[in-house]
Short mmCIF file of C-alpha atoms and ligand atoms in Angstrom, two decimals:
data_model
loop_
_atom_site.label_atom_id
_atom_site.label_comp_id
_atom_site.label_asym_id
_atom_site.label_seq_id
_atom_site.Cartn_x
_atom_site.Cartn_y
_atom_site.Cartn_z
CA UNK A 1 -46.22 143.39 69.44
CA UNK A 2 -46.26 141.22 71.73
CA UNK A 3 -47.44 137.27 72.04
CA UNK A 4 -48.71 136.95 75.13
CA UNK A 5 -49.84 132.98 77.19
CA UNK A 6 -52.48 133.00 79.51
CA UNK A 7 -52.83 136.64 80.57
CA UNK A 8 -49.37 136.06 81.89
CA UNK A 9 -46.26 134.49 80.37
CA UNK A 10 -44.97 137.22 78.26
CA UNK A 11 -43.63 135.09 75.45
CA UNK A 12 -42.26 138.22 73.49
CA UNK A 13 -42.84 142.69 73.52
CA UNK A 14 -41.14 144.06 70.64
CA UNK A 15 -41.18 147.89 70.27
CA UNK A 16 -39.81 149.61 67.66
CA UNK A 17 -38.78 153.09 68.47
CA UNK A 18 -39.73 156.13 65.95
CA UNK A 19 -38.06 158.32 68.08
CA UNK A 20 -35.02 159.53 65.52
CA UNK A 21 -37.31 160.48 63.11
CA UNK A 22 -39.20 162.95 64.94
CA UNK A 23 -36.47 164.00 67.28
CA UNK A 24 -35.76 167.03 64.30
CA UNK A 25 -39.14 168.71 65.12
CA UNK A 26 -39.34 168.34 68.56
CA UNK A 27 -41.99 165.92 68.87
CA UNK A 28 -44.57 163.93 66.61
CA UNK A 29 -45.17 164.84 62.98
CA UNK A 30 -48.70 162.35 62.99
CA UNK A 31 -48.09 162.37 59.26
CA UNK A 32 -44.63 160.28 59.22
CA UNK A 33 -46.58 158.96 62.08
CA UNK A 34 -48.34 156.78 60.84
CA UNK A 35 -46.48 155.95 57.69
CA UNK A 36 -43.34 153.97 59.90
CA UNK A 37 -46.60 151.96 62.31
CA UNK A 38 -46.63 151.13 58.44
CA UNK A 39 -43.70 150.25 57.12
CA UNK A 40 -42.93 148.39 60.65
CA UNK A 41 -45.77 146.78 61.25
CA UNK A 42 -45.71 143.36 59.23
CA UNK A 43 -41.78 142.50 59.93
CA UNK A 44 -42.85 143.04 63.32
CA UNK A 45 -45.92 141.26 63.55
CA UNK A 46 -43.20 138.33 62.25
CA UNK A 47 -39.93 138.39 64.73
CA UNK A 48 -42.86 138.84 67.15
CA UNK A 49 -44.34 135.24 66.10
CA UNK A 50 -41.07 134.02 66.17
CA UNK A 51 -39.48 135.11 69.11
CA UNK A 52 -42.64 133.73 70.72
CA UNK A 53 -41.62 130.47 68.97
CA UNK A 54 -45.81 130.01 68.49
CA UNK A 55 -47.20 129.62 64.68
CA UNK A 56 -50.79 131.69 64.04
CA UNK A 57 -52.59 128.93 63.71
CA UNK A 58 -52.16 128.74 68.23
CA UNK A 59 -53.16 132.09 69.19
CA UNK A 60 -56.48 132.55 70.38
CA UNK A 61 -57.26 136.47 70.48
CA UNK A 62 -56.39 139.30 69.02
CA UNK A 63 -55.96 142.47 70.82
CA UNK A 64 -55.59 145.68 69.54
CA UNK A 65 -55.37 149.25 70.75
CA UNK A 66 -58.31 151.37 68.95
CA UNK A 67 -57.70 154.41 70.49
CA UNK A 68 -57.01 157.40 71.96
CA UNK A 69 -53.87 158.59 69.67
CA UNK A 70 -52.78 160.22 66.49
CA UNK A 71 -55.71 158.29 64.73
CA UNK A 72 -53.24 157.50 61.40
CA UNK A 73 -50.99 155.08 63.48
CA UNK A 74 -53.77 153.43 65.26
CA UNK A 75 -55.61 153.24 61.91
CA UNK A 76 -52.46 151.25 60.35
CA UNK A 77 -53.08 149.23 63.97
CA UNK A 78 -56.13 147.86 64.08
CA UNK A 79 -56.01 146.99 60.07
CA UNK A 80 -53.46 144.74 61.15
CA UNK A 81 -55.71 143.20 63.72
CA UNK A 82 -58.10 143.27 61.81
CA UNK A 83 -56.75 140.80 58.63
CA UNK A 84 -55.12 138.57 61.46
CA UNK A 85 -58.91 138.14 62.99
CA UNK A 86 -60.76 137.81 60.33
CA UNK A 87 -57.78 135.26 58.02
CA UNK A 88 -57.12 133.50 61.55
CA UNK A 89 -61.12 133.39 62.47
CA UNK A 90 -60.20 134.60 65.76
CA UNK A 91 -61.88 137.17 68.07
CA UNK A 92 -61.15 141.05 68.06
CA UNK A 93 -60.64 142.43 71.00
CA UNK A 94 -60.48 146.69 70.56
CA UNK A 95 -58.34 148.09 73.25
CA UNK A 96 -58.39 151.38 74.85
CA UNK A 97 -54.94 152.40 75.85
CA UNK A 98 -55.53 153.78 78.88
CA UNK A 99 -57.15 150.12 79.86
CA UNK A 100 -53.72 148.91 78.77
CA UNK A 101 -51.75 151.22 81.00
CA UNK A 102 -53.69 150.57 83.60
CA UNK A 103 -53.58 146.42 83.71
CA UNK A 104 -49.89 146.65 82.66
CA UNK A 105 -49.02 146.45 86.59
CA UNK A 106 -51.19 143.11 87.02
CA UNK A 107 -48.25 141.55 84.52
CA UNK A 108 -45.73 141.11 86.65
CA UNK A 109 -48.00 140.97 89.82
CA UNK A 110 -50.32 138.68 88.92
CA UNK A 111 -51.02 138.57 92.91
CA UNK A 112 -52.95 142.18 92.62
CA UNK A 113 -56.26 142.55 94.06
CA UNK A 114 -59.68 144.44 93.26
CA UNK A 115 -60.61 147.07 94.72
CA UNK A 116 -57.35 149.09 94.06
CA UNK A 117 -56.14 153.22 92.24
CA UNK A 118 -54.30 154.12 89.58
CA UNK A 119 -52.11 156.20 89.00
CA UNK A 120 -52.06 157.11 85.44
CA UNK A 121 -49.24 158.85 83.92
CA UNK A 122 -48.09 159.17 80.31
CA UNK A 123 -47.76 161.63 76.92
CA UNK A 124 -51.00 162.16 76.93
CA UNK A 125 -53.10 161.33 80.31
CA UNK A 126 -53.30 161.99 83.92
CA UNK A 127 -55.31 160.36 85.68
CA UNK A 128 -56.30 158.78 88.79
CA UNK A 129 -58.94 155.67 88.38
CA UNK A 130 -60.23 153.35 90.52
CA UNK A 131 -60.94 149.82 89.79
CA UNK A 132 -63.56 148.18 92.04
CA UNK A 133 -63.26 145.31 89.85
CA UNK A 134 -61.73 144.35 86.20
CA UNK A 135 -63.96 146.26 83.74
CA UNK A 136 -64.87 148.97 85.75
CA UNK A 137 -63.16 152.47 85.69
CA UNK A 138 -64.05 155.47 88.33
CA UNK A 139 -62.20 158.78 87.62
CA UNK A 140 -60.99 160.66 90.25
CA UNK A 141 -59.83 163.14 88.82
CA UNK A 142 -57.37 164.50 84.90
CA UNK A 143 -55.30 167.03 83.99
CA UNK A 144 -58.03 169.72 83.51
CA UNK A 145 -54.37 171.23 80.65
CA UNK A 146 -51.51 169.16 80.64
CA UNK A 147 -50.62 165.79 81.09
CA UNK A 148 -47.65 165.04 83.35
CA UNK A 149 -45.29 163.75 80.47
CA UNK A 150 -46.04 166.24 78.49
CA UNK A 151 -45.22 168.63 81.26
CA UNK A 152 -41.72 166.87 81.73
CA UNK A 153 -41.52 167.27 77.52
CA UNK A 154 -42.25 170.82 77.51
CA UNK A 155 -40.03 172.10 80.37
CA UNK A 156 -37.09 169.75 78.44
CA UNK A 157 -37.69 171.65 75.45
CA UNK A 158 -37.52 174.85 76.76
CA UNK A 159 -34.78 173.55 78.99
CA UNK A 160 -33.07 172.90 75.33
CA UNK A 161 -32.36 169.11 76.44
CA UNK A 162 -34.00 167.43 73.49
CA UNK A 163 -36.96 165.38 73.36
CA UNK A 164 -38.37 163.09 74.85
CA UNK A 165 -37.71 164.69 78.17
CA UNK A 166 -38.58 162.80 80.71
CA UNK A 167 -35.78 160.59 80.51
CA UNK A 168 -33.52 163.44 80.40
CA UNK A 169 -34.79 165.83 83.64
CA UNK A 170 -34.84 163.09 85.37
CA UNK A 171 -31.55 162.01 85.09
CA UNK A 172 -30.15 165.78 85.57
CA UNK A 173 -32.56 165.68 88.31
CA UNK A 174 -30.57 163.24 90.84
CA UNK A 175 -27.58 165.52 90.86
CA UNK A 176 -29.41 168.89 91.13
CA UNK A 177 -30.85 170.54 94.47
CA UNK A 178 -34.80 170.21 94.90
CA UNK A 179 -35.82 173.22 97.14
CA UNK A 180 -33.46 175.67 94.88
CA UNK A 181 -36.97 177.15 93.56
CA UNK A 182 -39.92 176.49 95.36
CA UNK A 183 -42.05 175.67 92.84
CA UNK A 184 -46.00 176.07 92.63
CA UNK A 185 -47.82 172.60 93.66
CA UNK A 186 -50.83 173.53 91.02
CA UNK A 187 -53.94 172.25 92.69
CA UNK A 188 -52.36 170.37 95.23
CA UNK A 189 -55.16 170.78 98.73
CA UNK A 190 -58.03 170.64 95.95
CA UNK A 191 -59.32 167.09 94.55
CA UNK A 192 -58.34 165.45 92.70
CA UNK A 193 -57.86 167.10 88.95
CA UNK A 194 -54.51 168.30 88.35
CA UNK A 195 -53.07 171.03 86.05
CA UNK A 196 -49.02 171.34 84.74
CA UNK A 197 -49.53 173.81 82.55
CA UNK A 198 -48.36 177.19 85.06
CA UNK A 199 -45.81 174.53 86.48
CA UNK A 200 -43.81 174.85 82.71
CA UNK A 201 -44.76 179.24 82.40
CA UNK A 202 -43.49 179.08 86.40
CA UNK A 203 -40.00 176.86 84.50
CA UNK A 204 -39.77 179.39 82.34
CA UNK A 205 -40.38 182.59 83.96
CA UNK A 206 -37.71 181.23 86.71
CA UNK A 207 -35.11 181.03 83.52
CA UNK A 208 -35.71 184.10 82.48
CA UNK A 209 -35.04 185.15 85.95
CA UNK A 210 -32.20 184.38 86.50
CA UNK A 211 -29.64 181.74 85.30
CA UNK A 212 -29.89 178.35 87.43
CA UNK A 213 -28.26 175.49 87.19
CA UNK A 214 -30.12 172.92 84.49
CA UNK A 215 -30.38 169.92 87.31
CA UNK A 216 -31.79 172.52 89.87
CA UNK A 217 -34.44 173.48 87.64
CA UNK A 218 -34.92 169.57 86.77
CA UNK A 219 -34.99 168.55 90.65
CA UNK A 220 -37.40 171.56 91.39
CA UNK A 221 -40.18 171.35 88.60
CA UNK A 222 -39.70 167.29 88.98
CA UNK A 223 -39.71 168.16 92.83
CA UNK A 224 -43.50 169.95 92.52
CA UNK A 225 -44.57 167.67 89.82
CA UNK A 226 -44.06 164.15 92.66
CA UNK A 227 -45.12 166.14 95.44
CA UNK A 228 -48.63 166.85 93.03
CA UNK A 229 -49.67 163.51 92.17
CA UNK A 230 -47.98 161.38 95.37
CA UNK A 231 -50.47 163.87 97.62
CA UNK A 232 -53.38 163.10 95.49
CA UNK A 233 -52.88 158.94 95.27
CA UNK A 234 -52.59 159.49 99.24
CA UNK A 235 -55.83 161.27 99.40
CA UNK A 236 -57.84 159.16 97.08
CA UNK A 237 -56.98 155.74 98.55
CA UNK A 238 -58.25 157.41 101.98
CA UNK A 239 -61.07 158.29 100.83
CA UNK A 240 -61.68 155.05 99.46
CA UNK A 241 -60.97 152.85 101.67
CA UNK A 242 -58.76 151.28 99.16
CA UNK A 243 -54.80 149.34 100.32
CA UNK A 244 -54.14 148.64 96.15
CA UNK A 245 -52.32 151.35 94.54
CA UNK A 246 -50.44 151.05 91.09
CA UNK A 247 -48.97 153.57 88.79
CA UNK A 248 -49.02 153.13 84.66
CA UNK A 249 -47.69 154.67 82.00
CA UNK A 250 -44.64 156.41 80.82
CA UNK A 251 -43.99 158.80 83.68
CA UNK A 252 -43.83 155.99 86.13
CA UNK A 253 -40.64 155.60 84.89
CA UNK A 254 -39.29 157.78 86.93
CA UNK A 255 -37.18 157.81 89.71
CA UNK A 256 -37.82 160.49 91.76
CA UNK A 257 -41.34 159.62 91.24
CA UNK A 258 -41.16 156.01 92.09
CA UNK A 259 -39.08 156.70 95.57
CA UNK A 260 -41.38 159.17 97.17
CA UNK A 261 -44.65 156.61 96.23
CA UNK A 262 -42.69 153.55 97.49
CA UNK A 263 -41.82 155.31 101.36
CA UNK A 264 -45.14 156.73 100.83
CA UNK A 265 -47.20 153.84 100.64
CA UNK A 266 -44.85 152.44 103.00
CA UNK A 267 -45.79 154.39 105.94
CA UNK A 268 -49.57 154.35 105.15
CA UNK A 269 -49.34 149.81 104.72
CA UNK A 270 -50.57 150.52 100.50
CA UNK A 271 -49.66 147.44 98.70
CA UNK A 272 -47.77 148.85 95.73
CA UNK A 273 -47.50 147.93 92.72
CA UNK A 274 -45.29 149.23 90.09
CA UNK A 275 -44.59 148.19 86.57
CA UNK A 276 -40.78 147.67 85.59
CA UNK A 277 -39.86 150.60 83.18
CA UNK A 278 -40.36 149.04 80.18
CA UNK A 279 -43.71 147.99 80.38
CA UNK A 280 -44.35 152.20 81.98
CA UNK A 281 -43.52 152.95 78.52
CA UNK A 282 -46.02 152.29 75.01
CA UNK A 283 -46.63 148.65 74.87
CA UNK A 284 -48.07 145.63 73.70
CA UNK A 285 -48.17 142.99 76.40
CA UNK A 286 -49.72 145.24 77.51
CA UNK A 287 -52.28 146.03 75.82
CA UNK A 288 -52.56 142.16 75.26
CA UNK A 289 -53.00 141.63 79.01
CA UNK A 290 -55.99 144.23 78.86
CA UNK A 291 -57.27 141.98 75.98
CA UNK A 292 -56.91 139.06 77.86
CA UNK A 293 -59.20 140.61 80.57
CA UNK A 294 -61.65 141.64 78.34
CA UNK A 295 -61.85 138.34 76.99
CA UNK A 296 -62.22 136.57 79.92
CA UNK A 297 -65.73 139.32 80.76
CA UNK A 298 -67.09 138.71 77.96
CA UNK A 299 -66.12 141.18 75.74
CA UNK A 300 -65.78 140.71 71.99
CA UNK A 301 -65.37 143.70 69.46
CA UNK A 302 -67.27 143.72 65.99
CA UNK A 303 -64.47 143.23 62.37
CA UNK A 304 -65.62 146.09 61.85
CA UNK A 305 -64.54 148.10 64.24
CA UNK A 306 -63.47 151.75 64.35
CA UNK A 307 -60.35 153.67 65.29
CA UNK A 308 -60.90 157.07 67.47
CA UNK A 309 -58.27 159.70 67.99
CA UNK A 310 -59.84 160.39 71.29
CA UNK A 311 -61.90 157.99 73.66
CA UNK A 312 -63.06 157.71 77.03
CA UNK A 313 -62.08 155.36 79.88
CA UNK A 314 -65.72 153.10 79.75
CA UNK A 315 -67.29 150.26 82.05
CA UNK A 316 -66.92 147.11 80.09
CA UNK A 317 -69.47 145.58 82.83
O1 KG4 B 1 -47.16 155.92 78.19
P1 KG4 B 1 -45.84 156.10 77.13
O2 KG4 B 1 -45.02 155.85 76.66
O3 KG4 B 1 -46.81 156.77 76.00
C1 KG4 B 1 -48.01 157.81 76.18
O4 KG4 B 1 -49.48 157.33 75.97
O5 KG4 B 1 -48.19 158.93 75.67
O6 KG4 B 1 -45.38 157.91 78.00
C2 KG4 B 1 -44.84 158.94 77.25
C3 KG4 B 1 -44.09 159.69 78.81
C4 KG4 B 1 -43.22 161.03 77.58
O7 KG4 B 1 -44.33 162.30 78.47
C5 KG4 B 1 -42.20 160.78 78.69
O8 KG4 B 1 -41.29 161.82 77.70
C6 KG4 B 1 -42.55 160.10 79.59
O9 KG4 B 1 -43.30 159.37 79.92
N1 KG4 B 1 -40.67 159.60 80.82
C7 KG4 B 1 -41.15 160.07 81.30
C8 KG4 B 1 -39.62 159.08 82.22
N2 KG4 B 1 -39.77 158.24 81.09
C9 KG4 B 1 -40.75 158.81 80.63
N3 KG4 B 1 -40.88 160.95 81.85
C10 KG4 B 1 -40.57 161.32 83.68
N4 KG4 B 1 -39.12 160.50 83.72
C11 KG4 B 1 -39.69 159.54 83.53
N5 KG4 B 1 -38.18 159.05 83.47
ZN1 ZN B 2 -49.64 155.02 76.96
#
């Protein structure tokens, strides 16, 4: 739950995590997730308003994620947003969760310019998206199977490192040898699509074949993911002739990915914007930012706005 002023100033951005609830199941349990959302939302709303130091009559627009995601949880958020918009007589804006990630780099880099190329890497998605201008999304390629974050989570599970896996693998990787195992670089020379499920299997096979230090396995796995992501990003920027590149989504927290992208962009003279880690992982400020962007484009959502489990990126103009 966040309050954003003029699309830029984050007056509050509260995150409540359910990780502890789901950890013992090794992943998110949908029914538990929506119940926890229901319990958390009203107190969070009040806290976000208090922290922002604003009252309800100061608000101009209500933006909400209406997909893609676990439908029960998304529905809870949509119901709260509709109620707010209806009671306060404010415009409602249904935001695609991916749009939130795409605009998140603008929160800390207001001078960012279009056209830009975005690498969106989260637990559910891996996409290279070209934004010729605000509100237009050209998906250059996406994953054919597992998302990058999902691969991190599955490898962590395999190595019994707990859930969510990304941050642990990242940390262990810093202490390991990235050249210990030459894991495959799936589809490296092949267009803009990704595939990470084979890589996960390669890690499993390696573990079954010979025991290696977990740090080395993490470092080698992470190096494979990072090389694929950075290589495709560079190639896409080249083909498009784009100089502004951004990375968003939970996996954009990854220290190896951040470093490799910084190096590539420095070498190639691209301008790179990566949000701070707290704005990479799911948060409401990014949804507010996307809502603000859409509002300026003239987009409005009806009060019977629906929630969607899956939802492709669609052009807004
Ligand atoms: O964007 P996000 O918060 O939620 C989704 O929309 O999916 O991304 C969560 C994903 C998880 O898979 C998590 O393991 C991964 O981001 N992640 C990381 C790191 N921090 C979070 N993956 C690699 N390295 C990290 N440091
Ligand atoms: Zn996300």
